[in-house]
Short mmCIF file of C-alpha atoms and ligand atoms in Angstrom, two decimals:
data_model
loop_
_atom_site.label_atom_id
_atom_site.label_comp_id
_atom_site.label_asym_id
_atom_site.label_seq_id
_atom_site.Cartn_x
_atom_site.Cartn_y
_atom_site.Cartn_z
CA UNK L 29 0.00 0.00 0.00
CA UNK L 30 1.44 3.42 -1.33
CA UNK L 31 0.76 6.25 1.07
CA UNK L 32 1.39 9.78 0.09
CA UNK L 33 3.34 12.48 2.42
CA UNK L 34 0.10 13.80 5.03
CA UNK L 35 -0.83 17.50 4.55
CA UNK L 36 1.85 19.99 6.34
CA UNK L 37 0.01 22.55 8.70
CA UNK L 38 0.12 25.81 6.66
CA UNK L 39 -2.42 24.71 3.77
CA UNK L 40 -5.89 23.99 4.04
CA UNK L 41 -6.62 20.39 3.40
CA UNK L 42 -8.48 19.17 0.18
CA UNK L 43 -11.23 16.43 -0.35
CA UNK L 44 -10.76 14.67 -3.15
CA UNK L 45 -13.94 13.54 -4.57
CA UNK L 46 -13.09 10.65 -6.15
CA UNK L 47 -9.85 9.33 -4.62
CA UNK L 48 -6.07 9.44 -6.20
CA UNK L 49 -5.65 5.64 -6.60
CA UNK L 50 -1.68 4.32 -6.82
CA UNK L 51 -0.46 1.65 -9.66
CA UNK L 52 0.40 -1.44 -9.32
CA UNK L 53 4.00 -2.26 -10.66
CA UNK L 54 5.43 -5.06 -13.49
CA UNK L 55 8.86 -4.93 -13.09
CA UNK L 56 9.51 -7.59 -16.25
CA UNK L 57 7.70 -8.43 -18.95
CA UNK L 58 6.70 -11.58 -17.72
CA UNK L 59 4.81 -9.70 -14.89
CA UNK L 60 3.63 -6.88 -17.85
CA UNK L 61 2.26 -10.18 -19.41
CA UNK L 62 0.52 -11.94 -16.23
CA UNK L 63 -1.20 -8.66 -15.95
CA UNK L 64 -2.61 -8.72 -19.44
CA UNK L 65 -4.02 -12.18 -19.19
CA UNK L 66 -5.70 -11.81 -15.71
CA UNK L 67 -7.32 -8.44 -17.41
CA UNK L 68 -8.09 -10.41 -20.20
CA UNK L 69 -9.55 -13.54 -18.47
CA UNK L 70 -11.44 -11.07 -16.53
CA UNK L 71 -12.89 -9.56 -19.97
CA UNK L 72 -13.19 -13.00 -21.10
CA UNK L 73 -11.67 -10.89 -24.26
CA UNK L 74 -8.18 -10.53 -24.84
CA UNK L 75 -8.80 -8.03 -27.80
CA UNK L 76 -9.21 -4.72 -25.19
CA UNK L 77 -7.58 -1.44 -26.77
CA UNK L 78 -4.81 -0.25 -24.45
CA UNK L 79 -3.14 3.18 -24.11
CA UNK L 80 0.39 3.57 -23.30
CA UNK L 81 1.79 6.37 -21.59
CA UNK L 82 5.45 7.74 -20.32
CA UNK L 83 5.51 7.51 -16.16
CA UNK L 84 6.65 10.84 -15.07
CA UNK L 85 8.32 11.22 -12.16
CA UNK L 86 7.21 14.02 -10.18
CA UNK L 87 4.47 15.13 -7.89
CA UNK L 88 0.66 14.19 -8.68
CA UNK L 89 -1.74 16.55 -8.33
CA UNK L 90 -6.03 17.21 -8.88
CA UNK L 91 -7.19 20.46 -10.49
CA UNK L 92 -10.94 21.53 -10.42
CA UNK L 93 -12.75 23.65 -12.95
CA UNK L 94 -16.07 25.25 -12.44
CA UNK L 95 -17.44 26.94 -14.99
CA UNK L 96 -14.11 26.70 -17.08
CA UNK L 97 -12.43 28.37 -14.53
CA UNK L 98 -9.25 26.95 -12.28
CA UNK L 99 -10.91 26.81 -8.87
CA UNK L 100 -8.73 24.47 -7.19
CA UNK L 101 -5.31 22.40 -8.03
CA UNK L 102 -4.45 19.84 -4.84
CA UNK L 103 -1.38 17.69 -4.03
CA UNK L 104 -2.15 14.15 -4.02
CA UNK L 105 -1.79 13.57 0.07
CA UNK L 106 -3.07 10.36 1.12
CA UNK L 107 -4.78 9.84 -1.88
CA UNK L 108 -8.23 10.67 -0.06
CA UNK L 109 -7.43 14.20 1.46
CA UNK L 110 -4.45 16.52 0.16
CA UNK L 111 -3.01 19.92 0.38
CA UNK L 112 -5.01 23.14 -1.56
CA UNK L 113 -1.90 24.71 -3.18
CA UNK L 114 -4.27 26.29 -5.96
CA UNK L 115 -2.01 29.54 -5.61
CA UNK L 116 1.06 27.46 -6.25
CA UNK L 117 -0.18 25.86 -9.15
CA UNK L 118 -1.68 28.81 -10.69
CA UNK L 119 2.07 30.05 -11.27
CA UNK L 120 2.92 26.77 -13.88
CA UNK L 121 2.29 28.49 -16.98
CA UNK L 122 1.15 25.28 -18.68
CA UNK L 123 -1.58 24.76 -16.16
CA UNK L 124 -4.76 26.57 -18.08
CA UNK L 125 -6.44 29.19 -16.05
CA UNK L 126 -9.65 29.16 -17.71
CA UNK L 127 -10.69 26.86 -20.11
CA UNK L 128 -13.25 27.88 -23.26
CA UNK L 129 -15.80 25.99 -25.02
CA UNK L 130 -18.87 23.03 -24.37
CA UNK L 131 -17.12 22.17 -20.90
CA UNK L 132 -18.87 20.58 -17.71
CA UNK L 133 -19.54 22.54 -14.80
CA UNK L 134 -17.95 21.00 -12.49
CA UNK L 135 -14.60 18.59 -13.63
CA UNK L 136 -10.92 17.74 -12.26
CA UNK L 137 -8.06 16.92 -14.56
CA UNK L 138 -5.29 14.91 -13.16
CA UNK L 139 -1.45 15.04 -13.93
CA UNK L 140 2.36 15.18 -12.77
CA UNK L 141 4.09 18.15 -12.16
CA UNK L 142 7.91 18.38 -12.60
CA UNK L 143 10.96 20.32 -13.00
CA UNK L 144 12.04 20.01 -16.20
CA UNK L 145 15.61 18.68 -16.14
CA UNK L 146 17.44 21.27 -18.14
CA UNK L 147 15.71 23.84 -16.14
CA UNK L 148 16.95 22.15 -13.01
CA UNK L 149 20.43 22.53 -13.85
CA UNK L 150 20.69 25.75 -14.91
CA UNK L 151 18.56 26.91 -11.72
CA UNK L 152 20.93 24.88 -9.61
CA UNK L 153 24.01 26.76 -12.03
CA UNK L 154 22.20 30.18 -10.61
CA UNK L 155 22.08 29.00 -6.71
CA UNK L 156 25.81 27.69 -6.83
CA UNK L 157 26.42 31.40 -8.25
CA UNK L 158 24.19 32.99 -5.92
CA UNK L 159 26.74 30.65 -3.15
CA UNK L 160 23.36 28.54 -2.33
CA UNK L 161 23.72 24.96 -1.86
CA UNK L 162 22.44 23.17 -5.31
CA UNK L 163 19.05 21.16 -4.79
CA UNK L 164 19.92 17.33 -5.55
CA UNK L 165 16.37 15.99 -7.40
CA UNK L 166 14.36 17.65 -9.71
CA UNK L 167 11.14 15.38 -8.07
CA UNK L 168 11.99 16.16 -4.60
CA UNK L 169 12.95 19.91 -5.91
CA UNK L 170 9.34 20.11 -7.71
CA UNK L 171 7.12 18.50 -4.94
CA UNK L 172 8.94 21.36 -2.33
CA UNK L 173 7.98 23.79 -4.97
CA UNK L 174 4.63 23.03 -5.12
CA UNK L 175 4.24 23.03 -1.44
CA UNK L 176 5.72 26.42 -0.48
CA UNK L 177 3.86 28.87 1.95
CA UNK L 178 4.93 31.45 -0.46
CA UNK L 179 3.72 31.38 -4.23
CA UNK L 180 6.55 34.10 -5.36
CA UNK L 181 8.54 31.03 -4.38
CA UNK L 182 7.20 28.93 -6.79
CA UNK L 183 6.71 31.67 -9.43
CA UNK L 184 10.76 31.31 -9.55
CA UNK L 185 10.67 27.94 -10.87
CA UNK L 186 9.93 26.98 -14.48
CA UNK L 187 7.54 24.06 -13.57
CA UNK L 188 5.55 22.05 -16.05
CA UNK L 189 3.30 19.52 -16.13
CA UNK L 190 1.40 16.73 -18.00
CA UNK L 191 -2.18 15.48 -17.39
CA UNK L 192 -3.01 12.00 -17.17
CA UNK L 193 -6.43 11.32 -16.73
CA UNK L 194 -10.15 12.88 -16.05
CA UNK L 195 -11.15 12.55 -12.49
CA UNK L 196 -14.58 13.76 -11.16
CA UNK L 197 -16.78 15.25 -14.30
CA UNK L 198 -19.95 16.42 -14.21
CA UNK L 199 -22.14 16.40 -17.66
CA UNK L 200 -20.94 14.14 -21.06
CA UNK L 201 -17.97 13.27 -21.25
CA UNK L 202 -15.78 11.07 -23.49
CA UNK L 203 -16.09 7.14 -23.50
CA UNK L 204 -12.58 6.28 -23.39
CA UNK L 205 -9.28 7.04 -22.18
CA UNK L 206 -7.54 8.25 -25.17
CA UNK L 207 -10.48 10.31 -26.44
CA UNK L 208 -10.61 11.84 -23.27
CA UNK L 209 -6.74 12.88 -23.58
CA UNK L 210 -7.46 14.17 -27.28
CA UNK L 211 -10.11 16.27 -25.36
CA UNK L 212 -8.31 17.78 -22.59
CA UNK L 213 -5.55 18.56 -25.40
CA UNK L 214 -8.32 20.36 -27.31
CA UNK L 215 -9.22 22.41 -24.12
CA UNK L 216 -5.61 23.47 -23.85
CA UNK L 217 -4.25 21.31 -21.31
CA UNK L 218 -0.74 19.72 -22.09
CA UNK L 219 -0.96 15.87 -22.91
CA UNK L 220 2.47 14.15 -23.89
CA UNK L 221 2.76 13.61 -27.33
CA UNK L 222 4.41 10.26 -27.03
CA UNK L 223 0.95 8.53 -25.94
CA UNK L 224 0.45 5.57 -28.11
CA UNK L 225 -3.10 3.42 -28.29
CA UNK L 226 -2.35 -0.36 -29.02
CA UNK L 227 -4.40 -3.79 -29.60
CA UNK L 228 -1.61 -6.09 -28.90
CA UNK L 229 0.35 -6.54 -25.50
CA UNK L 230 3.55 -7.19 -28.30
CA UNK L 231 2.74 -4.07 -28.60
CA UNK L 232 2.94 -2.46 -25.60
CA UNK L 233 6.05 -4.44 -25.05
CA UNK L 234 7.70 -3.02 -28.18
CA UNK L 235 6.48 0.71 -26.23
CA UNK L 236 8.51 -0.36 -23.04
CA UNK L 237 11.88 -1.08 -24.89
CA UNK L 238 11.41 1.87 -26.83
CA UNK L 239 11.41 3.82 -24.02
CA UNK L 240 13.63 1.97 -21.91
CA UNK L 241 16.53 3.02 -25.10
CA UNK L 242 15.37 6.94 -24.91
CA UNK L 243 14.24 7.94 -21.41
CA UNK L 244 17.08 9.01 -20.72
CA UNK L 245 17.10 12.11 -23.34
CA UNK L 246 13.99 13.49 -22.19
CA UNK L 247 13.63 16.79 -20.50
CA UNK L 248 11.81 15.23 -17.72
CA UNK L 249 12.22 12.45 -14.96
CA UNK L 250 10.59 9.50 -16.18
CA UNK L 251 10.87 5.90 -14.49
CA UNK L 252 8.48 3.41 -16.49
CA UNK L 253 5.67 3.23 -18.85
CA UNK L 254 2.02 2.74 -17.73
CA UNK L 255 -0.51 0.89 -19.78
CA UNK L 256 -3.80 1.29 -19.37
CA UNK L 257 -7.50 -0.43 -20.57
CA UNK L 258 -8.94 2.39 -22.80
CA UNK L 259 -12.56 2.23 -22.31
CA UNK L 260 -14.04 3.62 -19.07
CA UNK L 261 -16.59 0.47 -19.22
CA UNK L 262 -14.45 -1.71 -19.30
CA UNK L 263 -12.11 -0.29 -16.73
CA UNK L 264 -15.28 0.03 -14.29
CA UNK L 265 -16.06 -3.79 -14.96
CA UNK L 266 -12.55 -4.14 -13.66
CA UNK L 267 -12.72 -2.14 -10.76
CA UNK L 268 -10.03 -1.23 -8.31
CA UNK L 269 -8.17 -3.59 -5.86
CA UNK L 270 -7.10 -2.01 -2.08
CA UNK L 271 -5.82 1.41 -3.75
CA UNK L 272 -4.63 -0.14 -7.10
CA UNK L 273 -6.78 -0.19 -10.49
CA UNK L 274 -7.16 -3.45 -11.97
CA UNK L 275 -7.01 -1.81 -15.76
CA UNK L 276 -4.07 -0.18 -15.52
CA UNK L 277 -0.54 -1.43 -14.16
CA UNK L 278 3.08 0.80 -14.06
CA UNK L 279 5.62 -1.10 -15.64
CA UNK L 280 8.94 0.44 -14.50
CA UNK L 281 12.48 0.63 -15.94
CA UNK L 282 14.80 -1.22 -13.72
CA UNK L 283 16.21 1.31 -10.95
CA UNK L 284 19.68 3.13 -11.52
CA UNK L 285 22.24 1.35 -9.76
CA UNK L 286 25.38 3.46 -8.17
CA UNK L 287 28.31 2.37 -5.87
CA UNK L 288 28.51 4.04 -2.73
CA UNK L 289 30.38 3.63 0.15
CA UNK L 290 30.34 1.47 3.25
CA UNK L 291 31.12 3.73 6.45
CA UNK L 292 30.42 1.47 9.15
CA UNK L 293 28.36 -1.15 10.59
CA UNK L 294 26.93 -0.54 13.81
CA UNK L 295 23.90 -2.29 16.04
CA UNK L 296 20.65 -1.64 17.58
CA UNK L 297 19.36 -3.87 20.52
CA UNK L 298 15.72 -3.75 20.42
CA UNK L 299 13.02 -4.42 22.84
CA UNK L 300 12.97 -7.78 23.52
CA UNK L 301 17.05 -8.38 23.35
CA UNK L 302 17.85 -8.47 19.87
CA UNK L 303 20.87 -7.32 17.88
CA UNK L 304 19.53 -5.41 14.95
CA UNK L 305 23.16 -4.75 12.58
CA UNK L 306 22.34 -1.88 10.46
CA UNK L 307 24.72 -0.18 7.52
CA UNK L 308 26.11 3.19 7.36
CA UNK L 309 26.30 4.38 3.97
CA UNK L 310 27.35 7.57 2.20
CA UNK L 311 24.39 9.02 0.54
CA UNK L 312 24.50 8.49 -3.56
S1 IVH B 421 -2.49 7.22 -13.81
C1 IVH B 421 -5.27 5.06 -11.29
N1 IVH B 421 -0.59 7.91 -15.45
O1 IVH B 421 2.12 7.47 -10.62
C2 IVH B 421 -4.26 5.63 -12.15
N2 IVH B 421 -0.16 8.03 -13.12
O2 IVH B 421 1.74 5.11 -8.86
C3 IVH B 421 -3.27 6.42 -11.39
N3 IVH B 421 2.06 8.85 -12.57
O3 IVH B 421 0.39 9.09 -8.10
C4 IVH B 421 -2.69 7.51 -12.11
N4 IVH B 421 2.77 9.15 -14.62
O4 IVH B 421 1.24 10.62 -9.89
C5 IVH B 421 -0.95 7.76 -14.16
N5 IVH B 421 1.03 8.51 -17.03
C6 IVH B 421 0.64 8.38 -15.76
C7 IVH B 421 1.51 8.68 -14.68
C8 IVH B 421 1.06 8.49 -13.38
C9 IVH B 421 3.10 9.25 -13.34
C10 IVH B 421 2.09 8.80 -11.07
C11 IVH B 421 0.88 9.41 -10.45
C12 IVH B 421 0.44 8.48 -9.34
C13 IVH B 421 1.50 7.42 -9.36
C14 IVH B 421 0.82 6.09 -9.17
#
């Protein structure tokens, strides 16, 4: 079970009407492909559309609309209550303040927020100038963005985001999950251009490796691909599992590995006598 930071006294909290659910992980492609076959025994069809996406590593969060208007962008939190940083957000420049056109009411758009990498460095090029110690991750550098008291704060950093998904809508909306991206891009909001929809798990396969070659010369952190079932009826056949969806599964690149170095070795005795070694390590 995946649960998110709790909210930090300083921001009013934020329901989330429909909760942030986490993904499940396939770490090889034998797990990728168990996942397909329970989906598609559970279809009793193994012909289901899927749409592939990039998995972007930075900070989720839930923006609200009413009446085309940004009324609220949230952090993720525990996935049921997070943090109202609508100020915050309103500063990304990609994040649409107002949306025109046939819209619902009352809808939330979903997505990642990051620090673009290339912006990372040279705002890290700026601190070391500036003699400021350099921030060491763009996610961990993004999510404190998002969450800062002071919105000038964040105004200073070139922050960006993609949307993933539709959350609470009310009034028609599209029947599937890539027609519902193609939508949101038509409303202005920033989709990634590298979403592919596929018939074939070779397929979504092919996706993976393709990725797995090129990640690495994006302008964003990314960490695995997720595949998703495209139609909403089918995904609500499928249903959700503890806080997982059953349509939709992360299937992650294999971590970076670095050497570090082995300071000492020391022990804990805990409560009822034992000796608990533990490692000292230099951070990597
Ligand atoms: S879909 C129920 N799509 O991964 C579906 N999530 O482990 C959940 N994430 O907190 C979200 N890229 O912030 C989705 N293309 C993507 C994503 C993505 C990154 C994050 C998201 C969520 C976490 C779930």
């Amino acid at each position: 079970q995946r649960v998110g930071a709790e909210p930090a006294k300083g921001f009013t909290q934020a329901q989330h009407p429909v909760p942030l659910l986490s993904l499940g992980n396939a770490f090889h492609e034998a797990e990728f492909m168990a996942w397909h076959r329970r989906t598609a025994n559970l279809l009793e069809d193994d012909s289901f559309d899927m749409v592939c996406e990039l998995k972007y590593d930075g900070i989720a969060v839930a923006l609200t609309y009413e009446e085309g208007v940004l009324t609220r962008g949230a952090t993720r939190g525990n996935g049921s209550v997070g943090e109202d940083v609508t100020t915050n957000l309103r500063t990304i420049r990609s994040i649409p303040l107002k949306v025109m056109g046939d819209v619902p009411r009352l809808f939330e758009v979903r997505g990642e927020v990051f620090f673009p990498i290339s912006a990372f460095h040279h705002f890290n090029e700026k601190r070391i100038a500036q003699g400021l110690e350099p921030y060491a991750h763009p996610r961990n550098t993004a999510a404190g963005s998002v969450r800062q008291l002071d919105p000038r704060i964040t105004a200073e950093r070139p922050l960006d985001n993609f949307i993933y998904s539709l959350g609470y809508a009310e009034g028609p909306v599209p029947e599937n999950h890539w027609e519902t991206l193609e939508y949101l891009g038509g409303l202005g909001f920033k989709f990634n251009p590298n979403t592919r929809r596929v018939g074939q798990p070779k397929e979504a396969i092919d996706y993976y490796r393709t990725w797995l070659e090129s990640f690495e010369r994006l302008d964003y952190g990314c960490d695995g691909v997720v595949v998703k079932v495209d139609r909403f009826d089918l995904q609500r056949h499928l249903g959700d599992v503890g806080r997982e969806p059953r349509w939709a599964v992360a299937y992650k690149f294999p971590a970076t590995q670095s050497v570090t170095q082995l300071r000492d070795i020391r022990v804990n005795v805990g409560r009822t006598g034992s000796i608990n070694p533990y490692a000292v390590l230099d951070p990597v």
